[in-house]
Coordinates of C-alpha atoms in Angstrom, one line a residue:
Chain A
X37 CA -59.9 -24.9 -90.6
X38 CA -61.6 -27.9 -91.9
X39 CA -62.7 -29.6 -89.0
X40 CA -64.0 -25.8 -87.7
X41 CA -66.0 -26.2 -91.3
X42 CA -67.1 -29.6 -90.6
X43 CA -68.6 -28.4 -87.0
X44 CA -70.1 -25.3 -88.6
X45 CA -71.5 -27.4 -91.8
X46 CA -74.9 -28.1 -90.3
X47 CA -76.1 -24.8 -88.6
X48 CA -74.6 -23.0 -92.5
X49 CA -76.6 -25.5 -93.7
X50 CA -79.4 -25.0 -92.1
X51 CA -79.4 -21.3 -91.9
X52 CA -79.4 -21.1 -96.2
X53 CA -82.2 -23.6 -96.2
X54 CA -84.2 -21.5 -94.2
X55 CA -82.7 -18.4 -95.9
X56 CA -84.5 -19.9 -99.2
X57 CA -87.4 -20.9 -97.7
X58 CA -88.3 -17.4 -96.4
X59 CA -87.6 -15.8 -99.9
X60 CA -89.6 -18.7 -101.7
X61 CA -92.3 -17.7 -99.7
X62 CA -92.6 -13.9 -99.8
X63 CA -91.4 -14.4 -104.0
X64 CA -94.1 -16.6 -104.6
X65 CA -96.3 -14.8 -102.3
X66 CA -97.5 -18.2 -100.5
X67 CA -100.0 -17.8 -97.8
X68 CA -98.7 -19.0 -94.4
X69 CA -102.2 -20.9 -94.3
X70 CA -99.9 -23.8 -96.8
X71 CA -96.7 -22.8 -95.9
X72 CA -95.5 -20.4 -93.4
X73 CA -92.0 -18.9 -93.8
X74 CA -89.9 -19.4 -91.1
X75 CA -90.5 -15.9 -89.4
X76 CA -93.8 -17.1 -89.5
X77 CA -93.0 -20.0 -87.6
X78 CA -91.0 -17.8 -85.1
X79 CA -93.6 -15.4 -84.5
X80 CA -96.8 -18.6 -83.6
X81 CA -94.0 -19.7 -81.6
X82 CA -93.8 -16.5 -79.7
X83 CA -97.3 -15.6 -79.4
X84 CA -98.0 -19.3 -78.2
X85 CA -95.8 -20.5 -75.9
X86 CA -98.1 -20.2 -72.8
X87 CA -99.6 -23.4 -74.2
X88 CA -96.5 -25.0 -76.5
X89 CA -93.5 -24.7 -73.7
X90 CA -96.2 -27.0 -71.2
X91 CA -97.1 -29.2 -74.2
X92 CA -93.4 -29.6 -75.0
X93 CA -92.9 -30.7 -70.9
X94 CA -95.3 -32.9 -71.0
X95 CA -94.4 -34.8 -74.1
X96 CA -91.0 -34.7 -72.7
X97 CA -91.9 -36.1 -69.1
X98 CA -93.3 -39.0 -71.3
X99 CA -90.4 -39.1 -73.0
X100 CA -88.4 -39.5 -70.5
X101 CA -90.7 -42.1 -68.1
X102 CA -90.3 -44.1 -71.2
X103 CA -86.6 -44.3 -71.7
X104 CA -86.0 -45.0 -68.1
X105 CA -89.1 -47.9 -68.3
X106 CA -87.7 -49.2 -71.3
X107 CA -83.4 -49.2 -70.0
X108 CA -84.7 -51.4 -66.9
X109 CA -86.6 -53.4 -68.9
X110 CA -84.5 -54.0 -71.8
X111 CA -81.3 -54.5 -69.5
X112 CA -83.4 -56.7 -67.1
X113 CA -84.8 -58.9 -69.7
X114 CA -81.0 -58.9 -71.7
X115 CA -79.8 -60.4 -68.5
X116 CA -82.2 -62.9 -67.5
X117 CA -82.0 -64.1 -71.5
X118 CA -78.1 -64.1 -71.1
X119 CA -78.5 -66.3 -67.5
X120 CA -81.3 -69.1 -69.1
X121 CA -81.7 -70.4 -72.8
X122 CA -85.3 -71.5 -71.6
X123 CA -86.2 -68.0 -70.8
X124 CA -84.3 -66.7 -73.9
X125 CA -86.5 -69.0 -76.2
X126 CA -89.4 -68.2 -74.8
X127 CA -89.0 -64.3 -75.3
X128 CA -87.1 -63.8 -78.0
X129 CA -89.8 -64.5 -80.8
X130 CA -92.5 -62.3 -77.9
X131 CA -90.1 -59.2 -77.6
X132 CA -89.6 -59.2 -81.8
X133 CA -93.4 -59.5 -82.1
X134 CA -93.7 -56.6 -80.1
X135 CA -91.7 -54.8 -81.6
X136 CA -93.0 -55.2 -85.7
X137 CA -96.2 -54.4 -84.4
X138 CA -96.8 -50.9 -85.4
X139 CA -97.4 -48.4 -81.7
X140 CA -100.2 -47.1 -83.9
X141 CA -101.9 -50.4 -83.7
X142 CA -101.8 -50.9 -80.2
X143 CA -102.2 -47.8 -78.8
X144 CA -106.1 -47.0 -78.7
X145 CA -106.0 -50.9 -77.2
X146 CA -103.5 -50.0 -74.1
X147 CA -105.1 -46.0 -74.0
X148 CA -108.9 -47.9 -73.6
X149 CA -107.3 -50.5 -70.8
X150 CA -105.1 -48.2 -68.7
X151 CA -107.2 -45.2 -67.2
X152 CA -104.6 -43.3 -66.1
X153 CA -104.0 -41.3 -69.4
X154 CA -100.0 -40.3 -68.1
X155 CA -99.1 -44.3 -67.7
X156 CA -101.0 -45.1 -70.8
X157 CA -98.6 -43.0 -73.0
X158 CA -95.8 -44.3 -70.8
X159 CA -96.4 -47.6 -71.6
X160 CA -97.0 -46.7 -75.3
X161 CA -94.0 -44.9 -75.7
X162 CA -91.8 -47.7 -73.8
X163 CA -93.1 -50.5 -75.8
X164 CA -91.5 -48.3 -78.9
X165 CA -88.7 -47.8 -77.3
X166 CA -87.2 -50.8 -75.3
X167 CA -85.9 -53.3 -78.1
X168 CA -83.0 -51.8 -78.8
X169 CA -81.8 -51.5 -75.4
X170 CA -82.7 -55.2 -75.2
X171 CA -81.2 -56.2 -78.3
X172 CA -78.1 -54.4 -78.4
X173 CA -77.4 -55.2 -74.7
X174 CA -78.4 -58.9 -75.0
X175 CA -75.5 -58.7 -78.2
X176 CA -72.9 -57.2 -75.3
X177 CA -73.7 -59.6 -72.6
X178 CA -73.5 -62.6 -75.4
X179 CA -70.1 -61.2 -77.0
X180 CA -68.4 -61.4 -73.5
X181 CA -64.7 -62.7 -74.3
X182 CA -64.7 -66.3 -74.2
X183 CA -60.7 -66.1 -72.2
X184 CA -62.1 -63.9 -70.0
X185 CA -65.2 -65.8 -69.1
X186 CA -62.5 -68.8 -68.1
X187 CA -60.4 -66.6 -66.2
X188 CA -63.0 -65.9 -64.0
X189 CA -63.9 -69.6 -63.9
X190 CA -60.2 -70.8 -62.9
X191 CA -60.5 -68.0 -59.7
X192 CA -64.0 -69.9 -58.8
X193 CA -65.9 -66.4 -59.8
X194 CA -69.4 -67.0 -58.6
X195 CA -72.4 -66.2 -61.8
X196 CA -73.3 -62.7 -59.7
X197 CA -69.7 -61.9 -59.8
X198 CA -69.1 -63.0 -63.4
X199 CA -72.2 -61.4 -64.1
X200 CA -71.6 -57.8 -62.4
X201 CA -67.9 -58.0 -63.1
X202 CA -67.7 -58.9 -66.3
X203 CA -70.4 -59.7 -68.5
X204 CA -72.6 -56.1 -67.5
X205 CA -69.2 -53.9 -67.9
X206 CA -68.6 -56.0 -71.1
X207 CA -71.7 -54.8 -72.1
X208 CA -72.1 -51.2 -71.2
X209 CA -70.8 -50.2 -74.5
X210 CA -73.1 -52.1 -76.8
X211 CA -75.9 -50.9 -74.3
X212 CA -75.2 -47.5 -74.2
X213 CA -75.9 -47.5 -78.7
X214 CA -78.5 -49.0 -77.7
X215 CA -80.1 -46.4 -75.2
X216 CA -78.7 -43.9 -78.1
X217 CA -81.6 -45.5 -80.6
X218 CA -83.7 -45.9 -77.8
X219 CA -83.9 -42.1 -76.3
X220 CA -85.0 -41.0 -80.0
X221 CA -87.4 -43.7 -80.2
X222 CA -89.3 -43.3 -76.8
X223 CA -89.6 -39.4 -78.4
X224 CA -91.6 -40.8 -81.1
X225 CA -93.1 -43.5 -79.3
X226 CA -94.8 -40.7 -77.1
X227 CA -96.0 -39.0 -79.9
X228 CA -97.4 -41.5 -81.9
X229 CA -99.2 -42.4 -78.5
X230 CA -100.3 -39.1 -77.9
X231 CA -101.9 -38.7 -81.5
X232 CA -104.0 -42.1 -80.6
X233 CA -104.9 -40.2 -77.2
X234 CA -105.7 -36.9 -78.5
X235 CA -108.1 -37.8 -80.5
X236 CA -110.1 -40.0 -77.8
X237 CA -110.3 -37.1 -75.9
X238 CA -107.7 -36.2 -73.6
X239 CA -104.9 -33.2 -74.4
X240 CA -101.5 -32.0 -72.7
X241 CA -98.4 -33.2 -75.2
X242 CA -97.0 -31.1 -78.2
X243 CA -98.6 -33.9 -81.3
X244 CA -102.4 -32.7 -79.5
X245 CA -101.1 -29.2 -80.5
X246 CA -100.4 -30.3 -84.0
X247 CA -103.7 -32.3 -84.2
X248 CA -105.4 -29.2 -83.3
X249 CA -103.8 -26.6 -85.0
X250 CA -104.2 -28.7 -88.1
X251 CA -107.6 -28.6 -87.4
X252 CA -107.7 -24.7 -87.0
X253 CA -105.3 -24.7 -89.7
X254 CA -103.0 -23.0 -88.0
X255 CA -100.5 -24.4 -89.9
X256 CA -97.6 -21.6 -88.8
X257 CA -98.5 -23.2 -85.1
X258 CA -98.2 -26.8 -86.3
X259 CA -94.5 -26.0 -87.6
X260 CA -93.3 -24.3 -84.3
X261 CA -94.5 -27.6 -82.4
X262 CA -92.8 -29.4 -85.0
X263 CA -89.7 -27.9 -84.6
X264 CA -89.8 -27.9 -80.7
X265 CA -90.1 -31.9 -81.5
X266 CA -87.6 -32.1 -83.4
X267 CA -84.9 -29.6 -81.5
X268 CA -86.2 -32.1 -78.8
X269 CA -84.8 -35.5 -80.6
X270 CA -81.4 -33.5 -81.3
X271 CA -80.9 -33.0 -78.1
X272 CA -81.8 -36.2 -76.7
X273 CA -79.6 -37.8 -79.1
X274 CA -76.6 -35.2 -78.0
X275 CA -77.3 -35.8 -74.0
X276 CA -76.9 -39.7 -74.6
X277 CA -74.1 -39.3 -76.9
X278 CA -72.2 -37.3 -73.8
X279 CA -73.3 -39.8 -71.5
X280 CA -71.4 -42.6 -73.7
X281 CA -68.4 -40.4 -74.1
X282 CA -68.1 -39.9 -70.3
X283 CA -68.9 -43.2 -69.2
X284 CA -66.3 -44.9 -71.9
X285 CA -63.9 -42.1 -71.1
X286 CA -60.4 -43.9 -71.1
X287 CA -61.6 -47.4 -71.8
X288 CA -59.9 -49.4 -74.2
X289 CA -62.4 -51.4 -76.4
Chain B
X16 CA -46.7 -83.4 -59.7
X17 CA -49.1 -84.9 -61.8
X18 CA -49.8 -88.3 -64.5
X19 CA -51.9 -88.0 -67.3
X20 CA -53.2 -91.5 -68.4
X21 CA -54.5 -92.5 -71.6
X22 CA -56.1 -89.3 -72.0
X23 CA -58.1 -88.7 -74.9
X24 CA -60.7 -86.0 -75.7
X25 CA -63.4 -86.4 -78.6
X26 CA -65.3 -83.0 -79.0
X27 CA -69.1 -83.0 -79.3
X28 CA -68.3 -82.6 -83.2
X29 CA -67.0 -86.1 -83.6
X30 CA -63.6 -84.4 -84.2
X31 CA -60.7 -86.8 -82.3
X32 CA -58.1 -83.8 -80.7
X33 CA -56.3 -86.0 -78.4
X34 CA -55.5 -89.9 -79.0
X35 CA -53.9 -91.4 -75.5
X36 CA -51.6 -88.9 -74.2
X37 CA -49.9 -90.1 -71.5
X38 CA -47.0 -88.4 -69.3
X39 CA -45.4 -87.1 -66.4
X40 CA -44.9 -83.5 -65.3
X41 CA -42.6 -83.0 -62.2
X42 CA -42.9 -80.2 -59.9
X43 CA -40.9 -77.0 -60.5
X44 CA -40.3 -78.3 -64.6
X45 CA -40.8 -75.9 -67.4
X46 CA -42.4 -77.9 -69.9
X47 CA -43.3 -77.0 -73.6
X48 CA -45.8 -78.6 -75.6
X49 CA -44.8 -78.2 -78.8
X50 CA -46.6 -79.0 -81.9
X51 CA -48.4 -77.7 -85.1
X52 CA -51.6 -76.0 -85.0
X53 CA -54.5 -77.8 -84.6
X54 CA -52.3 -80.6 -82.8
X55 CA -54.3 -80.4 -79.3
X56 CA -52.1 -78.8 -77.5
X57 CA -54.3 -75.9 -76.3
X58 CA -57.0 -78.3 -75.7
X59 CA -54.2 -80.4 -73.5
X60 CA -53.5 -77.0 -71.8
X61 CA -57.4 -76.8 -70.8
X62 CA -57.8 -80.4 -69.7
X63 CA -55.1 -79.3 -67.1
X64 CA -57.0 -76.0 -66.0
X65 CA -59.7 -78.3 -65.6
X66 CA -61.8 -76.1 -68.2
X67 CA -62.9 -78.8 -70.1
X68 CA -62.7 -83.2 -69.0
X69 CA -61.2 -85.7 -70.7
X70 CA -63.2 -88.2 -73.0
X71 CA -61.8 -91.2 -71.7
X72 CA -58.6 -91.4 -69.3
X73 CA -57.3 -89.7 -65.4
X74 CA -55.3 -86.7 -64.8
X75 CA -53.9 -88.4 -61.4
X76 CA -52.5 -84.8 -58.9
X77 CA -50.1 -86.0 -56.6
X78 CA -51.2 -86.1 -53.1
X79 CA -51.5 -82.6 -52.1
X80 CA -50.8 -81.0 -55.1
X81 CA -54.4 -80.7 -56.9
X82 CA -55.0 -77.1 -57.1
X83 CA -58.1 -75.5 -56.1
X84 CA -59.8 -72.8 -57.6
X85 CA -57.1 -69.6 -58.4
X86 CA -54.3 -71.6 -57.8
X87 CA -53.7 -72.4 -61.3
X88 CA -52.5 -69.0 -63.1
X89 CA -53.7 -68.8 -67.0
X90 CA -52.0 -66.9 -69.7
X91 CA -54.2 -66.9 -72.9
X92 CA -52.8 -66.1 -76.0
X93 CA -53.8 -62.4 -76.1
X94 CA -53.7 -60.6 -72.6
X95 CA -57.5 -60.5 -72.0
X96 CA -57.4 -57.6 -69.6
X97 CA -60.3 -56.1 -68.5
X98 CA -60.2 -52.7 -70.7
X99 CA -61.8 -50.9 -68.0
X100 CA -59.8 -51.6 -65.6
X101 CA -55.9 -50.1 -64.9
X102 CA -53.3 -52.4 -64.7
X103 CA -53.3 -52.6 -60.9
X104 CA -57.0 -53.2 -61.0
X105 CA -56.5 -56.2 -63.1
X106 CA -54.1 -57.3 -61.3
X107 CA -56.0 -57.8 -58.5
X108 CA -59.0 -59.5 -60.1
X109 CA -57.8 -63.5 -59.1
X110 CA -57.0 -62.0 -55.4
X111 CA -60.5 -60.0 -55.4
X112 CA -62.2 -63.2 -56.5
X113 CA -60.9 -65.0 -53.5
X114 CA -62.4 -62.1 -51.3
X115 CA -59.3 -60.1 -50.6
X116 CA -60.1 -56.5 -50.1
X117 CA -58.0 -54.1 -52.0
X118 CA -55.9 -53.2 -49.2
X119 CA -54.6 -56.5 -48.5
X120 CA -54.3 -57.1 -51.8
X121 CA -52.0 -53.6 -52.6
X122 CA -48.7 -54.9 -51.0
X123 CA -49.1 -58.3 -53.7
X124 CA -49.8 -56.0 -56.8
X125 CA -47.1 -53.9 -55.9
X126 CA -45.1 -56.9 -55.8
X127 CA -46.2 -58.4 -59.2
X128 CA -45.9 -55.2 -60.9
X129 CA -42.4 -55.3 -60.0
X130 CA -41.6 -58.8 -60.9
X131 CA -42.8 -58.0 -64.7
X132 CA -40.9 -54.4 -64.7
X133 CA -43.6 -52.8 -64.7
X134 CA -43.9 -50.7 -60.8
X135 CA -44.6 -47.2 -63.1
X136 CA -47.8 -48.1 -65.2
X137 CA -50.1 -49.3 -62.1
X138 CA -52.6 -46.9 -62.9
X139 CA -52.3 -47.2 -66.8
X140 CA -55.6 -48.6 -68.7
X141 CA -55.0 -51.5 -71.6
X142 CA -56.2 -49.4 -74.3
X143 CA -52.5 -47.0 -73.1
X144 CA -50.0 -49.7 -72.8
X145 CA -48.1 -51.5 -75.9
X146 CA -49.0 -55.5 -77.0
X147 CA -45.9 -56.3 -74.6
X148 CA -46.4 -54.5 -71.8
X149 CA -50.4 -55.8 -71.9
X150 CA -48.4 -59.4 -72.3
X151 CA -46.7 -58.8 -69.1
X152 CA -49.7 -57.3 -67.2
X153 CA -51.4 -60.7 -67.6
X154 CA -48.4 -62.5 -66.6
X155 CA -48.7 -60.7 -63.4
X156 CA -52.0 -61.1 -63.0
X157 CA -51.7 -64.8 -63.2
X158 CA -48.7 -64.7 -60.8
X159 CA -50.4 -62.8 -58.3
X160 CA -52.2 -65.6 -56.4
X161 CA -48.9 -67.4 -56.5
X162 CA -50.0 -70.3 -58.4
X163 CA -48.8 -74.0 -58.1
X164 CA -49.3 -74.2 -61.2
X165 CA -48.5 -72.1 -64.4
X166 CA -50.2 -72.8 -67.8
X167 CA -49.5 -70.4 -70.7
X168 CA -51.1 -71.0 -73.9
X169 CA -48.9 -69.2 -76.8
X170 CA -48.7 -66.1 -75.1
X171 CA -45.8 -64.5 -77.1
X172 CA -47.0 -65.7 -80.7
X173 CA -48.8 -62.3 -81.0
X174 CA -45.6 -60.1 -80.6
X175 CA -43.0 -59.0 -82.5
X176 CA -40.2 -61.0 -82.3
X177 CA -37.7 -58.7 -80.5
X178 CA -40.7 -57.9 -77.8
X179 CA -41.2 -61.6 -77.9
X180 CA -37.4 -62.3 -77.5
X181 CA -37.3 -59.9 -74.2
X182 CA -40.2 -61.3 -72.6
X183 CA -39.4 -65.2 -73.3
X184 CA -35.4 -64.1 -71.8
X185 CA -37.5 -62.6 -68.4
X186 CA -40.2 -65.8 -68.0
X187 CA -37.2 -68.0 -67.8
X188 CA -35.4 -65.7 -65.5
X189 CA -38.9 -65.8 -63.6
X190 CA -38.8 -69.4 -63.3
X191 CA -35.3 -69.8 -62.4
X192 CA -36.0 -66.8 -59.7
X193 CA -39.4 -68.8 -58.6
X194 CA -39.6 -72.4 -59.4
X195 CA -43.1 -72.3 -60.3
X196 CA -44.1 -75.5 -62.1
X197 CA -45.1 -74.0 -65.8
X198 CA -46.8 -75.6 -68.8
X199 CA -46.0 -73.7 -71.8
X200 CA -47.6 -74.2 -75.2
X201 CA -46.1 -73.0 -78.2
X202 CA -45.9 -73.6 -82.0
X203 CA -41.8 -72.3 -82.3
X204 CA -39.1 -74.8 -82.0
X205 CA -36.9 -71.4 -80.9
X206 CA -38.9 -70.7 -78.2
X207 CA -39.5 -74.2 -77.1
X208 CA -35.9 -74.7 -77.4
X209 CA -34.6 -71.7 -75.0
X210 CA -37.4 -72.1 -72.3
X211 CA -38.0 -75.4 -71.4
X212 CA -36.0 -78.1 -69.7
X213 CA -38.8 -80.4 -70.8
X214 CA -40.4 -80.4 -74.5
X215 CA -43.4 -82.3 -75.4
X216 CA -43.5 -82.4 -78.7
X217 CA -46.8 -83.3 -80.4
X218 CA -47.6 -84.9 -83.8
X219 CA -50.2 -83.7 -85.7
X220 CA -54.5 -84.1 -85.3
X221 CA -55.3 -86.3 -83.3
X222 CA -52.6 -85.3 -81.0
X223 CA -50.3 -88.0 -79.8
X224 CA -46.9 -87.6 -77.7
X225 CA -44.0 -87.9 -80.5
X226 CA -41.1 -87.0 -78.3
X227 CA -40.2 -86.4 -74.7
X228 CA -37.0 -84.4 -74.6
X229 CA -35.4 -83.3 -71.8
X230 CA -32.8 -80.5 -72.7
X231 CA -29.9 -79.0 -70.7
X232 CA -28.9 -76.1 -72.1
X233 CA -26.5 -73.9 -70.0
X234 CA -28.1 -70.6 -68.5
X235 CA -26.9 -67.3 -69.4
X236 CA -26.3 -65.3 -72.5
X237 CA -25.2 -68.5 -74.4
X238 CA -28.5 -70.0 -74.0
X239 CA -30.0 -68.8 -77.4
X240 CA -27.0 -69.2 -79.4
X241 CA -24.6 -71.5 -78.5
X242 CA -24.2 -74.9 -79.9
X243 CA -25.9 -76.5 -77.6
X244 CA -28.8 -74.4 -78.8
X245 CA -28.8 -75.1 -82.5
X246 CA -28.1 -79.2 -81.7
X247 CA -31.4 -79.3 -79.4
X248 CA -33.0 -77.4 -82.2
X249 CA -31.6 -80.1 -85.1
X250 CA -32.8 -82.6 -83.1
X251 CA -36.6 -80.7 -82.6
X252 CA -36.7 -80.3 -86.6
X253 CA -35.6 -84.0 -86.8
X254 CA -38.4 -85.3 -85.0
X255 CA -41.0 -83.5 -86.9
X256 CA -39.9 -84.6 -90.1
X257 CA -40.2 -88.6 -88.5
X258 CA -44.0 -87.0 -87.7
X259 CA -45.7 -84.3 -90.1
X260 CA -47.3 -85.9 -93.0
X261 CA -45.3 -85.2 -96.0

């Protein structure tokens, strides 16, 4: 009974919030030019699709690029710092530099140097995206258990096979929070990127939508992209989260 | 089957773990190294593995007898299994390292299932077996290369004492059954006392050798309480009065 509570908390939740919202807006009579109700919402949604539904699959193809881009370059990197303290030292301070500098910042630089406006927000979005993956992995591969380690040592384990048999599996849960963080991020990474790359000119993903139907203020149109965003995160989030469960099905921490 | 000379070991910290040990261990002994925490024991332990080298001193093998890599079996003090792995599967990591495939390895696994009792939980992962049974998983593991040599740093100390009881009465059944040579570390006179024929005992930091006892207990059910027991146990406490600080 509780725990059938607990799972429904979020959508009764949500449903009342909306519930208010709608009455707020028809009580206080507020035009859907400031805030649209959520019918509102529904019904740009359903008029607009032809354009939102492409929007959303092109954000998400970015997306997506992204996450992959950043898991081979965040694991790749994790493992060459675990192999070589030179190479550790000499990234470590780079990859945190990278990622305090705001996407925002950076963006209209990579957007002007790569042509290709696809690879552009690729690159944007994976730059947002990869530290985590790096980090969290890099924590995994360091936290290998020292007994362990020496046990493969004693049976003359060569550093591939201590490497692939050990220290990577050791890892794959720390990575796998990691690519949990990540898979949000690269969502807002490509957005981020495509606001930068709307407004120098070239349109497909959902925040070139927003841009322009802020412009148009057609602000029940801005919410239904926002919410197609945002649906989008939750479900990311969910897909890596059964990802972890399968692949730690049965393991023993 | 092997001298240690004048070994002593200095860590990179300046700390001083081992101060001269010197001694003999025979082929096909079971000897304890017994001693306080902190005495160098464990550190002793890895010298022989060949994990770590002396400061100053020789471990001399005798001729023919210096092991090469995966034929010294280690038991740490918790069972370090791989917790993806199923029981089998960790089993036949030493045998895998040495490029068996897992087919010529099967009839060996079987084999050191069965020695530890446990032939029914091949396929069972860490994370479903008790601290006992995960004990006894790693004691297979280490037996399945069929070592020369057995090194087992305080592998019991993390058990409750009647698991621990039942485990210490089937290693020395093992070593009776086997002969493997086996270097045992432990902080409990008790369990010093009923496995070894051969206890090293060890005074305090920096480890020295305070005693060399050889014991003779008779086998069987008598072994853990009859008065043979509680003399070589008198004589244990005696020595570490003579030793511990007061």
């Amino acid at each position: 009974m509780i725990r059938g509570l607990t799972r429904l908390a979020p959508f009764i939740f949500g449903l009342s919030a909306l519930g208010a919202w709608q009455a707020a807006v028809w009580g206080l009579a507020v035009p859907s030019y400031v805030l649209p109700g959520p019918i509102d919402i529904v019904q740009a949604y359903l008029g607009d699709y032809t354009v939102l539904n492409p929007a959303l699959l092109s954000t998400l193809t970015v997306t997506v690029t992204a996450l992959l881009a950043a898991t081979a370059i965040g694991v790749f990197l994790a493992v060459a710092m675990a192999a070589s303290n030179l190479f550790r030292a000499a990234i470590q301070p780079w990859a945190v530099i990278l990622q305090v500098t705001p996407v925002v910042a950076i963006a209209p630089l990579i957007i002007i140097w790569v042509n290709q406006p696809f690879i552009a927000l690729v690159v944007c979005a994976t730059i947002v995206a990869f530290f985590p993956i790096l980090s969290n992995t890099a924590a995994g591969l360091a936290a290998t258990p020292a007994a362990l380690l020496d046990l493969f040592t004693l049976n003359g384990a060569s550093r591939w096979e201590i490497l692939f048999w050990l220290r990577l599996p050791s890892a794959l849960p720390n990575f796998l929070t990691g690519l949990r963080i990540s898979g949000t991020l690269a969502l807002v990474g490509a957005v981020v990127a495509e606001f930068v790359a709307g407004s120098g000119g070239f349109a497909s993903g959902l925040a070139y939508r927003i841009i322009e139907a802020s412009y148009r203020l057609e602000i029940p149109r801005m919410f239904a992209a926002l919410v197609l965003l945002g649906m989008s995160g939750i479900i990311i989030y969910a897909l890596l989260g059964l990802l972890e469960r399968a692949l730690l099905r049965g393991r023993d921490i | 089957m092997l001298r240690l000379e004048g070994i002593i070991k200095r860590f990179d910290t300046g700390t001083l773990a081992l101060d001269g040990i010197s001694a003999t261990i025979d082929t096909g002994a079971f000897v304890a190294l017994l001693g306080p925490s902190g005495c160098g024991k464990s550190t002793l332990l890895r010298l022989l593995a060949g994990l770590e080298a002396p400061s100053h001193g020789t471990i001399h093998w005798d001729a023919g007898h210096k092991p090469g890599p995966g034929e010294i079996g280690f038991v740490f003090q918790d069972a370090t299994l791989l917790p993806w792995a199923d029981a089998a599967a960790n089993i036949f990591l030493p045998l895998r390292l040495r490029g068996e495939s897992r087919a010529q390895a099967a009839p060996k696994i079987t084999a050191a299932l069965a020695q530890v009792g446990l032939s029914a939980f091949a396929t069972a992962r860490p994370g479903a077996l008790s601290g006992g049974m995960k004990m006894r998983v790693s004691i297979a593991r280490a037996l399945v290369n069929e070592p020369v040599l057995l090194l087992m740093d305080e592998p019991f100390a993390a058990l409750d004492e009647f698991t621990r009881h039942k485990l210490q009465e089937d290693l020395h059944a093992l070593w009776r059954r086997t002969g493997t040579t086996i270097v045992f570390v432990t902080h409990s006179i008790y369990e010093a006392a009923y496995l070894a024929n051969r206890i090293l005992v060890m005074s305090p930091r920096p480890g020295r050798i305070a005693a060399d006892i050889t014991t003779a207990l008779p086998e069987g059910l008598g072994r853990r309480d009859g008065p043979e027991y509680s003399a070589l146990v008198r004589q244990i406490t005696a020595t570490f009065r003579d030793v511990m600080p007061a």
